[in-house]
């Protein structure tokens, strides 16, 4: 076999088969060779110096069609760019103004922030409730900054997250008696409503122009209607004239309780703690639960029969 230089020899390929251990791909072979492919970096890469466009007067004109558009926001390629920008902006404001004096949590101005559904409509992105909770936590922390040192940029940044109407800013108007010394109170229970007029008197009670005994047959309903006067010991000091509608006798009687208590607090505001202890101030939100299909009542199931 003619000998050749090792530099001109081809790389030997080895194939394994079932009967033989090795088999060569060509009839003429040279001794088996191993070639190692390695890359050696002779020197470290050096970045090109920055180009000074002001000094380069011979540069070709800029091709607008091939120019690369750079997004205005670094969060442009994220799933929620507007939300991410808002969160990063609030975090930057918190880091910038976190050393300002704050007030106690109970003394901070009460602000109604937008709900997550309202914020989704504002930014037009599917923001999760847990993610929006992070924004609200930062807003609450920023809201604790003392109003006297609140920066204008912070007020403008927080304004977009506030509701259009702040329910905490609504001040309830106090009712007053008219020229005849008559106070009015409205009460509701279930589907019943009652409008009560309370005037100083000897303890007369008229409901829809009738006596209380003719309207409410049960003793429990009669006591419920005037419970506000009885709990405060004012039964023989005021006359009650009421208009009731809707619901049954029990609902109308308990609606009278709330309406009488509201009218009594107009005459004597100091009785509010006593009326609250008697349970006459809070509106009862309980209602009859609706019947469900497949059940006898709201929750009662028919008797189960095996066969």
PDB file of C-alpha atoms in Angstrom:
ATOM      1  CA  UNK A   1       0.000   0.000   0.000  1.00  0.00           C
ATOM      2  CA  UNK A   2       1.396   3.331  -1.069  1.00  0.00           C
ATOM      3  CA  UNK A   3       2.140   5.648   1.737  1.00  0.00           C
ATOM      4  CA  UNK A   4       0.984   9.198   1.749  1.00  0.00           C
ATOM      5  CA  UNK A   5       1.644  12.085   4.013  1.00  0.00           C
ATOM      6  CA  UNK A   6      -0.612  12.270   7.005  1.00  0.00           C
ATOM      7  CA  UNK A   7      -1.696  15.803   6.075  1.00  0.00           C
ATOM      8  CA  UNK A   8      -3.283  14.595   2.837  1.00  0.00           C
ATOM      9  CA  UNK A   9      -5.158  11.675   4.440  1.00  0.00           C
ATOM     10  CA  UNK A  10      -8.956  11.959   4.734  1.00  0.00           C
ATOM     11  CA  UNK A  11     -10.679  11.687   8.082  1.00  0.00           C
ATOM     12  CA  UNK A  12     -11.513   8.047   8.812  1.00  0.00           C
ATOM     13  CA  UNK A  13     -15.195   7.337   9.472  1.00  0.00           C
ATOM     14  CA  UNK A  14     -16.154   4.405  11.703  1.00  0.00           C
ATOM     15  CA  UNK A  15     -19.478   2.587  11.283  1.00  0.00           C
ATOM     16  CA  UNK A  16     -20.747  -0.081  13.679  1.00  0.00           C
ATOM     17  CA  UNK A  17     -22.752  -3.031  12.436  1.00  0.00           C
ATOM     18  CA  UNK A  18     -24.319  -6.142  13.986  1.00  0.00           C
ATOM     19  CA  UNK A  19     -21.788  -8.793  12.717  1.00  0.00           C
ATOM     20  CA  UNK A  20     -18.524  -6.882  12.669  1.00  0.00           C
ATOM     21  CA  UNK A  21     -17.085  -4.623  15.271  1.00  0.00           C
ATOM     22  CA  UNK A  22     -15.920  -2.005  12.774  1.00  0.00           C
ATOM     23  CA  UNK A  23     -16.186  -1.556   9.045  1.00  0.00           C
ATOM     24  CA  UNK A  24     -14.427   1.022   6.914  1.00  0.00           C
ATOM     25  CA  UNK A  25     -16.290   3.092   4.396  1.00  0.00           C
ATOM     26  CA  UNK A  26     -13.541   2.832   1.710  1.00  0.00           C
ATOM     27  CA  UNK A  27     -11.220  -0.060   0.634  1.00  0.00           C
ATOM     28  CA  UNK A  28      -8.036   1.930   1.114  1.00  0.00           C
ATOM     29  CA  UNK A  29      -7.412   3.200   4.603  1.00  0.00           C
ATOM     30  CA  UNK A  30      -4.645   4.756   6.499  1.00  0.00           C
ATOM     31  CA  UNK A  31      -4.037   4.544  10.219  1.00  0.00           C
ATOM     32  CA  UNK A  32      -6.891   5.970  12.273  1.00  0.00           C
ATOM     33  CA  UNK A  33      -6.566   9.665  12.897  1.00  0.00           C
ATOM     34  CA  UNK A  34      -8.190  11.994  15.429  1.00  0.00           C
ATOM     35  CA  UNK A  35      -8.537  15.612  14.591  1.00  0.00           C
ATOM     36  CA  UNK A  36      -9.386  18.096  17.289  1.00  0.00           C
ATOM     37  CA  UNK A  37     -11.111  21.272  16.288  1.00  0.00           C
ATOM     38  CA  UNK A  38     -10.271  24.029  18.748  1.00  0.00           C
ATOM     39  CA  UNK A  39     -10.504  27.790  18.555  1.00  0.00           C
ATOM     40  CA  UNK A  40      -7.912  29.968  20.194  1.00  0.00           C
ATOM     41  CA  UNK A  41      -8.638  33.605  20.942  1.00  0.00           C
ATOM     42  CA  UNK A  42      -5.434  35.424  20.457  1.00  0.00           C
ATOM     43  CA  UNK A  43      -6.611  38.707  21.828  1.00  0.00           C
ATOM     44  CA  UNK A  44      -9.696  40.105  23.500  1.00  0.00           C
ATOM     45  CA  UNK A  45     -12.321  41.837  21.399  1.00  0.00           C
ATOM     46  CA  UNK A  46     -12.132  45.596  21.447  1.00  0.00           C
ATOM     47  CA  UNK A  47     -15.287  47.660  20.829  1.00  0.00           C
ATOM     48  CA  UNK A  48     -15.211  50.194  18.081  1.00  0.00           C
ATOM     49  CA  UNK A  49     -14.963  53.819  19.160  1.00  0.00           C
ATOM     50  CA  UNK A  50     -18.246  55.798  19.152  1.00  0.00           C
ATOM     51  CA  UNK A  51     -19.057  57.728  16.015  1.00  0.00           C
ATOM     52  CA  UNK A  52     -19.246  61.461  16.266  1.00  0.00           C
ATOM     53  CA  UNK A  53     -21.982  62.374  13.817  1.00  0.00           C
ATOM     54  CA  UNK A  54     -21.387  66.082  14.317  1.00  0.00           C
ATOM     55  CA  UNK A  55     -17.874  65.875  12.861  1.00  0.00           C
ATOM     56  CA  UNK A  56     -18.768  63.492  10.030  1.00  0.00           C
ATOM     57  CA  UNK A  57     -19.864  65.706   7.160  1.00  0.00           C
ATOM     58  CA  UNK A  58     -19.481  63.129   4.391  1.00  0.00           C
ATOM     59  CA  UNK A  59     -21.992  60.606   5.761  1.00  0.00           C
ATOM     60  CA  UNK A  60     -24.651  59.397   3.327  1.00  0.00           C
ATOM     61  CA  UNK A  61     -28.164  60.771   3.809  1.00  0.00           C
ATOM     62  CA  UNK A  62     -30.421  58.908   6.243  1.00  0.00           C
ATOM     63  CA  UNK A  63     -32.799  56.429   4.616  1.00  0.00           C
ATOM     64  CA  UNK A  64     -36.080  56.840   6.432  1.00  0.00           C
ATOM     65  CA  UNK A  65     -37.558  53.641   5.005  1.00  0.00           C
ATOM     66  CA  UNK A  66     -34.785  51.501   6.482  1.00  0.00           C
ATOM     67  CA  UNK A  67     -34.594  53.390   9.765  1.00  0.00           C
ATOM     68  CA  UNK A  68     -35.355  51.396  12.920  1.00  0.00           C
ATOM     69  CA  UNK A  69     -38.256  52.647  15.012  1.00  0.00           C
ATOM     70  CA  UNK A  70     -37.388  52.776  18.707  1.00  0.00           C
ATOM     71  CA  UNK A  71     -40.388  52.355  21.067  1.00  0.00           C
ATOM     72  CA  UNK A  72     -41.063  55.280  23.349  1.00  0.00           C
ATOM     73  CA  UNK A  73     -41.594  52.977  26.341  1.00  0.00           C
ATOM     74  CA  UNK A  74     -39.171  50.271  27.529  1.00  0.00           C
ATOM     75  CA  UNK A  75     -42.223  48.109  28.336  1.00  0.00           C
ATOM     76  CA  UNK A  76     -43.473  48.167  24.748  1.00  0.00           C
ATOM     77  CA  UNK A  77     -42.735  44.490  24.123  1.00  0.00           C
ATOM     78  CA  UNK A  78     -44.259  43.293  27.401  1.00  0.00           C
ATOM     79  CA  UNK A  79     -47.755  41.896  27.663  1.00  0.00           C
ATOM     80  CA  UNK A  80     -49.083  44.915  29.605  1.00  0.00           C
ATOM     81  CA  UNK A  81     -46.958  47.959  28.703  1.00  0.00           C
ATOM     82  CA  UNK A  82     -49.238  50.638  30.179  1.00  0.00           C
ATOM     83  CA  UNK A  83     -49.639  48.827  33.488  1.00  0.00           C
ATOM     84  CA  UNK A  84     -45.907  48.160  33.693  1.00  0.00           C
ATOM     85  CA  UNK A  85     -45.119  51.822  33.023  1.00  0.00           C
ATOM     86  CA  UNK A  86     -47.594  52.923  35.694  1.00  0.00           C
ATOM     87  CA  UNK A  87     -46.149  50.513  38.253  1.00  0.00           C
ATOM     88  CA  UNK A  88     -42.558  51.549  37.521  1.00  0.00           C
ATOM     89  CA  UNK A  89     -43.508  55.216  37.687  1.00  0.00           C
ATOM     90  CA  UNK A  90     -45.157  54.810  41.105  1.00  0.00           C
ATOM     91  CA  UNK A  91     -42.201  52.834  42.430  1.00  0.00           C
ATOM     92  CA  UNK A  92     -39.830  55.569  41.260  1.00  0.00           C
ATOM     93  CA  UNK A  93     -41.956  58.236  42.961  1.00  0.00           C
ATOM     94  CA  UNK A  94     -42.005  56.225  46.176  1.00  0.00           C
ATOM     95  CA  UNK A  95     -38.217  55.900  46.189  1.00  0.00           C
ATOM     96  CA  UNK A  96     -37.878  59.616  45.510  1.00  0.00           C
ATOM     97  CA  UNK A  97     -40.299  60.863  48.192  1.00  0.00           C
ATOM     98  CA  UNK A  98     -40.138  58.124  50.824  1.00  0.00           C
ATOM     99  CA  UNK A  99     -38.255  60.389  53.237  1.00  0.00           C
ATOM    100  CA  UNK A 100     -41.042  62.988  53.412  1.00  0.00           C
ATOM    101  CA  UNK A 101     -42.972  63.255  56.704  1.00  0.00           C
ATOM    102  CA  UNK A 102     -46.120  61.158  56.957  1.00  0.00           C
ATOM    103  CA  UNK A 103     -49.279  61.172  59.019  1.00  0.00           C
ATOM    104  CA  UNK A 104     -50.810  58.353  61.031  1.00  0.00           C
ATOM    105  CA  UNK A 105     -52.759  55.793  58.970  1.00  0.00           C
ATOM    106  CA  UNK A 106     -56.026  56.822  60.600  1.00  0.00           C
ATOM    107  CA  UNK A 107     -55.425  60.517  59.894  1.00  0.00           C
ATOM    108  CA  UNK A 108     -54.633  60.184  56.176  1.00  0.00           C
ATOM    109  CA  UNK A 109     -57.238  61.587  53.753  1.00  0.00           C
ATOM    110  CA  UNK A 110     -59.777  58.955  52.773  1.00  0.00           C
ATOM    111  CA  UNK A 111     -59.552  58.274  49.044  1.00  0.00           C
ATOM    112  CA  UNK A 112     -61.630  55.882  46.954  1.00  0.00           C
ATOM    113  CA  UNK A 113     -59.267  54.284  44.424  1.00  0.00           C
ATOM    114  CA  UNK A 114     -60.446  52.825  41.153  1.00  0.00           C
ATOM    115  CA  UNK A 115     -61.500  49.194  41.172  1.00  0.00           C
ATOM    116  CA  UNK A 116     -59.631  46.654  39.077  1.00  0.00           C
ATOM    117  CA  UNK A 117     -62.439  46.604  36.501  1.00  0.00           C
ATOM    118  CA  UNK A 118     -62.360  50.395  36.207  1.00  0.00           C
ATOM    119  CA  UNK A 119     -58.570  50.329  35.834  1.00  0.00           C
ATOM    120  CA  UNK A 120     -58.810  47.717  33.071  1.00  0.00           C
ATOM    121  CA  UNK A 121     -61.131  50.001  31.126  1.00  0.00           C
ATOM    122  CA  UNK A 122     -58.738  52.897  31.712  1.00  0.00           C
ATOM    123  CA  UNK A 123     -55.622  51.184  30.322  1.00  0.00           C
ATOM    124  CA  UNK A 124     -57.344  48.701  28.008  1.00  0.00           C
ATOM    125  CA  UNK A 125     -55.269  45.756  29.247  1.00  0.00           C
ATOM    126  CA  UNK A 126     -56.184  42.494  31.056  1.00  0.00           C
ATOM    127  CA  UNK A 127     -54.615  43.347  34.409  1.00  0.00           C
ATOM    128  CA  UNK A 128     -54.879  40.762  37.166  1.00  0.00           C
ATOM    129  CA  UNK A 129     -56.350  41.720  40.501  1.00  0.00           C
ATOM    130  CA  UNK A 130     -53.197  40.622  42.339  1.00  0.00           C
ATOM    131  CA  UNK A 131     -51.061  42.864  40.120  1.00  0.00           C
ATOM    132  CA  UNK A 132     -53.328  45.856  40.569  1.00  0.00           C
ATOM    133  CA  UNK A 133     -53.194  45.275  44.330  1.00  0.00           C
ATOM    134  CA  UNK A 134     -49.487  46.185  44.174  1.00  0.00           C
ATOM    135  CA  UNK A 135     -50.416  49.533  42.638  1.00  0.00           C
ATOM    136  CA  UNK A 136     -53.014  50.202  45.341  1.00  0.00           C
ATOM    137  CA  UNK A 137     -50.530  49.394  48.114  1.00  0.00           C
ATOM    138  CA  UNK A 138     -48.078  51.960  46.714  1.00  0.00           C
ATOM    139  CA  UNK A 139     -50.870  54.529  46.388  1.00  0.00           C
ATOM    140  CA  UNK A 140     -51.871  54.039  50.019  1.00  0.00           C
ATOM    141  CA  UNK A 141     -48.282  54.549  51.097  1.00  0.00           C
ATOM    142  CA  UNK A 142     -47.996  57.739  49.017  1.00  0.00           C
ATOM    143  CA  UNK A 143     -51.317  58.977  50.397  1.00  0.00           C
ATOM    144  CA  UNK A 144     -49.846  58.922  53.919  1.00  0.00           C
ATOM    145  CA  UNK A 145     -47.437  61.736  53.042  1.00  0.00           C
ATOM    146  CA  UNK A 146     -48.376  64.902  54.894  1.00  0.00           C
ATOM    147  CA  UNK A 147     -50.662  67.086  52.738  1.00  0.00           C
ATOM    148  CA  UNK A 148     -48.626  70.211  53.571  1.00  0.00           C
ATOM    149  CA  UNK A 149     -45.499  68.809  51.869  1.00  0.00           C
ATOM    150  CA  UNK A 150     -47.168  66.806  49.114  1.00  0.00           C
ATOM    151  CA  UNK A 151     -45.293  67.546  45.818  1.00  0.00           C
ATOM    152  CA  UNK A 152     -47.415  68.604  42.814  1.00  0.00           C
ATOM    153  CA  UNK A 153     -46.015  65.807  40.642  1.00  0.00           C
ATOM    154  CA  UNK A 154     -47.154  63.284  43.239  1.00  0.00           C
ATOM    155  CA  UNK A 155     -50.650  64.725  43.318  1.00  0.00           C
ATOM    156  CA  UNK A 156     -50.901  64.576  39.525  1.00  0.00           C
ATOM    157  CA  UNK A 157     -49.670  60.971  39.452  1.00  0.00           C
ATOM    158  CA  UNK A 158     -52.208  59.866  42.072  1.00  0.00           C
ATOM    159  CA  UNK A 159     -55.125  61.705  40.488  1.00  0.00           C
ATOM    160  CA  UNK A 160     -55.539  59.224  37.608  1.00  0.00           C
ATOM    161  CA  UNK A 161     -56.106  56.354  40.055  1.00  0.00           C
ATOM    162  CA  UNK A 162     -58.893  58.102  41.998  1.00  0.00           C
ATOM    163  CA  UNK A 163     -62.548  57.561  41.255  1.00  0.00           C
ATOM    164  CA  UNK A 164     -64.476  60.285  39.515  1.00  0.00           C
ATOM    165  CA  UNK A 165     -66.762  60.652  42.539  1.00  0.00           C
ATOM    166  CA  UNK A 166     -65.297  60.236  46.003  1.00  0.00           C
ATOM    167  CA  UNK A 167     -67.995  58.728  48.263  1.00  0.00           C
ATOM    168  CA  UNK A 168     -66.039  59.748  51.373  1.00  0.00           C
ATOM    169  CA  UNK A 169     -66.309  63.414  50.423  1.00  0.00           C
ATOM    170  CA  UNK A 170     -70.109  63.312  50.504  1.00  0.00           C
ATOM    171  CA  UNK A 171     -71.336  64.869  53.736  1.00  0.00           C
ATOM    172  CA  UNK A 172     -74.729  63.736  54.926  1.00  0.00           C
ATOM    173  CA  UNK A 173     -77.119  66.618  55.456  1.00  0.00           C
ATOM    174  CA  UNK A 174     -78.704  66.711  58.867  1.00  0.00           C
ATOM    175  CA  UNK A 175     -82.493  66.718  58.901  1.00  0.00           C
ATOM    176  CA  UNK A 176     -84.255  69.481  60.719  1.00  0.00           C
ATOM    177  CA  UNK A 177     -87.783  70.035  61.922  1.00  0.00           C
ATOM    178  CA  UNK A 178     -90.133  72.221  59.910  1.00  0.00           C
ATOM    179  CA  UNK A 179     -91.970  75.295  61.133  1.00  0.00           C
ATOM    180  CA  UNK A 180     -94.641  73.124  62.778  1.00  0.00           C
ATOM    181  CA  UNK A 181     -92.046  71.155  64.779  1.00  0.00           C
ATOM    182  CA  UNK A 182     -92.501  68.048  62.625  1.00  0.00           C
ATOM    183  CA  UNK A 183     -89.596  65.674  61.856  1.00  0.00           C
ATOM    184  CA  UNK A 184     -89.592  63.113  59.049  1.00  0.00           C
ATOM    185  CA  UNK A 185     -87.860  59.743  58.881  1.00  0.00           C
ATOM    186  CA  UNK A 186     -87.882  57.007  56.226  1.00  0.00           C
ATOM    187  CA  UNK A 187     -87.420  53.338  57.059  1.00  0.00           C
ATOM    188  CA  UNK A 188     -87.296  50.178  54.956  1.00  0.00           C
ATOM    189  CA  UNK A 189     -87.418  46.457  55.653  1.00  0.00           C
ATOM    190  CA  UNK A 190     -87.591  43.676  53.037  1.00  0.00           C
ATOM    191  CA  UNK A 191     -89.952  45.105  50.380  1.00  0.00           C
ATOM    192  CA  UNK A 192     -91.775  47.420  52.813  1.00  0.00           C
ATOM    193  CA  UNK A 193     -91.203  51.142  53.215  1.00  0.00           C
ATOM    194  CA  UNK A 194     -92.473  53.585  55.800  1.00  0.00           C
ATOM    195  CA  UNK A 195     -92.474  57.377  55.997  1.00  0.00           C
ATOM    196  CA  UNK A 196     -92.866  58.556  59.586  1.00  0.00           C
ATOM    197  CA  UNK A 197     -93.729  62.050  60.815  1.00  0.00           C
ATOM    198  CA  UNK A 198     -92.988  62.689  64.476  1.00  0.00           C
ATOM    199  CA  UNK A 199     -94.371  65.663  66.403  1.00  0.00           C
ATOM    200  CA  UNK A 200     -94.500  66.423  70.139  1.00  0.00           C
ATOM    201  CA  UNK A 201     -97.755  65.148  71.605  1.00  0.00           C
ATOM    202  CA  UNK A 202     -99.448  62.729  73.948  1.00  0.00           C
ATOM    203  CA  UNK A 203     -98.482  59.387  72.346  1.00  0.00           C
ATOM    204  CA  UNK A 204    -101.061  58.927  69.566  1.00  0.00           C
ATOM    205  CA  UNK A 205    -100.058  56.610  66.686  1.00  0.00           C
ATOM    206  CA  UNK A 206    -101.781  56.596  63.299  1.00  0.00           C
ATOM    207  CA  UNK A 207    -100.715  54.312  60.436  1.00  0.00           C
ATOM    208  CA  UNK A 208    -102.259  55.105  57.036  1.00  0.00           C
ATOM    209  CA  UNK A 209    -104.932  57.089  58.857  1.00  0.00           C
ATOM    210  CA  UNK A 210    -105.888  54.145  61.091  1.00  0.00           C
ATOM    211  CA  UNK A 211    -105.058  53.216  64.669  1.00  0.00           C
ATOM    212  CA  UNK A 212    -102.132  50.921  65.260  1.00  0.00           C
ATOM    213  CA  UNK A 213    -104.390  48.220  66.721  1.00  0.00           C
ATOM    214  CA  UNK A 214    -106.460  47.975  63.546  1.00  0.00           C
ATOM    215  CA  UNK A 215    -103.426  47.813  61.241  1.00  0.00           C
ATOM    216  CA  UNK A 216    -101.309  45.314  63.189  1.00  0.00           C
ATOM    217  CA  UNK A 217    -103.179  42.428  64.745  1.00  0.00           C
ATOM    218  CA  UNK A 218    -100.158  40.844  66.406  1.00  0.00           C
ATOM    219  CA  UNK A 219     -98.832  42.294  69.627  1.00  0.00           C
ATOM    220  CA  UNK A 220     -95.261  41.699  68.457  1.00  0.00           C
ATOM    221  CA  UNK A 221     -95.829  43.901  65.397  1.00  0.00           C
ATOM    222  CA  UNK A 222     -97.332  46.692  67.512  1.00  0.00           C
ATOM    223  CA  UNK A 223     -94.347  46.671  69.849  1.00  0.00           C
ATOM    224  CA  UNK A 224     -91.942  46.647  66.892  1.00  0.00           C
ATOM    225  CA  UNK A 225     -93.609  49.691  65.332  1.00  0.00           C
ATOM    226  CA  UNK A 226     -93.071  51.886  68.414  1.00  0.00           C
ATOM    227  CA  UNK A 227     -89.970  50.114  69.799  1.00  0.00           C
ATOM    228  CA  UNK A 228     -87.777  53.211  69.273  1.00  0.00           C
ATOM    229  CA  UNK A 229     -90.069  55.272  71.518  1.00  0.00           C
ATOM    230  CA  UNK A 230     -90.445  52.520  74.083  1.00  0.00           C
ATOM    231  CA  UNK A 231     -86.676  51.847  74.369  1.00  0.00           C
ATOM    232  CA  UNK A 232     -85.984  55.526  75.080  1.00  0.00           C
ATOM    233  CA  UNK A 233     -89.050  56.186  77.261  1.00  0.00           C
ATOM    234  CA  UNK A 234     -90.661  58.649  74.841  1.00  0.00           C
ATOM    235  CA  UNK A 235     -93.993  56.923  74.169  1.00  0.00           C
ATOM    236  CA  UNK A 236     -96.142  59.600  75.833  1.00  0.00           C
ATOM    237  CA  UNK A 237     -94.117  62.564  74.493  1.00  0.00           C
ATOM    238  CA  UNK A 238     -94.548  62.292  70.706  1.00  0.00           C
ATOM    239  CA  UNK A 239     -97.333  61.637  68.248  1.00  0.00           C
ATOM    240  CA  UNK A 240     -96.629  59.375  65.275  1.00  0.00           C
ATOM    241  CA  UNK A 241     -98.265  59.665  61.860  1.00  0.00           C
ATOM    242  CA  UNK A 242     -96.945  57.147  59.326  1.00  0.00           C
ATOM    243  CA  UNK A 243     -97.528  56.016  55.751  1.00  0.00           C
ATOM    244  CA  UNK A 244     -96.539  52.403  55.004  1.00  0.00           C
ATOM    245  CA  UNK A 245     -96.631  50.423  51.772  1.00  0.00           C
ATOM    246  CA  UNK A 246     -95.391  47.147  50.346  1.00  0.00           C
ATOM    247  CA  UNK A 247     -94.633  43.821  51.963  1.00  0.00           C
ATOM    248  CA  UNK A 248     -96.465  42.257  54.878  1.00  0.00           C
ATOM    249  CA  UNK A 249     -97.277  43.283  58.395  1.00  0.00           C
ATOM    250  CA  UNK A 250     -93.923  42.201  59.857  1.00  0.00           C
ATOM    251  CA  UNK A 251     -91.939  44.109  57.244  1.00  0.00           C
ATOM    252  CA  UNK A 252     -94.080  47.206  57.644  1.00  0.00           C
ATOM    253  CA  UNK A 253     -93.768  47.125  61.439  1.00  0.00           C
ATOM    254  CA  UNK A 254     -89.963  46.869  61.311  1.00  0.00           C
ATOM    255  CA  UNK A 255     -89.819  49.593  58.663  1.00  0.00           C
ATOM    256  CA  UNK A 256     -91.736  51.799  61.115  1.00  0.00           C
ATOM    257  CA  UNK A 257     -89.077  51.050  63.741  1.00  0.00           C
ATOM    258  CA  UNK A 258     -86.291  52.485  61.588  1.00  0.00           C
ATOM    259  CA  UNK A 259     -88.335  55.438  60.383  1.00  0.00           C
ATOM    260  CA  UNK A 260     -89.410  56.359  63.933  1.00  0.00           C
ATOM    261  CA  UNK A 261     -85.819  56.163  65.163  1.00  0.00           C
ATOM    262  CA  UNK A 262     -84.582  58.499  62.421  1.00  0.00           C
ATOM    263  CA  UNK A 263     -87.328  61.011  63.145  1.00  0.00           C
ATOM    264  CA  UNK A 264     -86.633  60.814  66.879  1.00  0.00           C
ATOM    265  CA  UNK A 265     -82.923  61.555  66.332  1.00  0.00           C
ATOM    266  CA  UNK A 266     -83.899  64.772  64.563  1.00  0.00           C
ATOM    267  CA  UNK A 267     -85.660  65.976  67.711  1.00  0.00           C
ATOM    268  CA  UNK A 268     -83.084  64.580  70.152  1.00  0.00           C
ATOM    269  CA  UNK A 269     -79.697  63.727  68.569  1.00  0.00           C
ATOM    270  CA  UNK A 270     -78.281  62.690  71.950  1.00  0.00           C
ATOM    271  CA  UNK A 271     -80.500  59.585  71.896  1.00  0.00           C
ATOM    272  CA  UNK A 272     -78.510  57.979  69.060  1.00  0.00           C
ATOM    273  CA  UNK A 273     -76.297  55.781  71.346  1.00  0.00           C
ATOM    274  CA  UNK A 274     -79.364  54.496  73.191  1.00  0.00           C
ATOM    275  CA  UNK A 275     -81.195  53.823  69.919  1.00  0.00           C
ATOM    276  CA  UNK A 276     -78.164  52.007  68.531  1.00  0.00           C
ATOM    277  CA  UNK A 277     -77.985  49.774  71.588  1.00  0.00           C
ATOM    278  CA  UNK A 278     -81.677  49.019  71.088  1.00  0.00           C
ATOM    279  CA  UNK A 279     -81.040  48.014  67.444  1.00  0.00           C
ATOM    280  CA  UNK A 280     -83.161  50.778  65.901  1.00  0.00           C
ATOM    281  CA  UNK A 281     -80.532  52.645  63.861  1.00  0.00           C
ATOM    282  CA  UNK A 282     -79.125  50.007  61.489  1.00  0.00           C
ATOM    283  CA  UNK A 283     -81.111  48.965  58.444  1.00  0.00           C
ATOM    284  CA  UNK A 284     -81.760  45.205  58.384  1.00  0.00           C
ATOM    285  CA  UNK A 285     -80.631  43.918  54.935  1.00  0.00           C
ATOM    286  CA  UNK A 286     -82.023  40.399  55.307  1.00  0.00           C
ATOM    287  CA  UNK A 287     -84.526  39.240  52.700  1.00  0.00           C
ATOM    288  CA  UNK A 288     -86.356  36.059  51.804  1.00  0.00           C
ATOM    289  CA  UNK A 289     -84.104  33.767  49.779  1.00  0.00           C
ATOM    290  CA  UNK A 290     -85.531  32.896  46.399  1.00  0.00           C
ATOM    291  CA  UNK A 291     -86.781  29.442  45.513  1.00  0.00           C
ATOM    292  CA  UNK A 292     -84.441  27.301  43.428  1.00  0.00           C
ATOM    293  CA  UNK A 293     -85.514  24.982  40.583  1.00  0.00           C
ATOM    294  CA  UNK A 294     -85.627  21.366  41.632  1.00  0.00           C
ATOM    295  CA  UNK A 295     -86.223  22.258  45.293  1.00  0.00           C
ATOM    296  CA  UNK A 296     -89.396  22.687  47.294  1.00  0.00           C
ATOM    297  CA  UNK A 297     -88.265  26.020  48.765  1.00  0.00           C
ATOM    298  CA  UNK A 298     -85.035  27.984  48.849  1.00  0.00           C
ATOM    299  CA  UNK A 299     -83.018  25.040  50.169  1.00  0.00           C
ATOM    300  CA  UNK A 300     -85.499  22.314  51.062  1.00  0.00           C
ATOM    301  CA  UNK A 301     -85.115  19.223  48.907  1.00  0.00           C
ATOM    302  CA  UNK A 302     -87.899  16.734  48.151  1.00  0.00           C
ATOM    303  CA  UNK A 303     -87.906  13.481  50.073  1.00  0.00           C
ATOM    304  CA  UNK A 304     -85.472  10.956  48.612  1.00  0.00           C
ATOM    305  CA  UNK A 305     -87.042   7.677  47.555  1.00  0.00           C
ATOM    306  CA  UNK A 306     -84.859   4.719  46.713  1.00  0.00           C
ATOM    307  CA  UNK A 307     -87.374   3.071  44.393  1.00  0.00           C
TER     308      UNK A 307
END
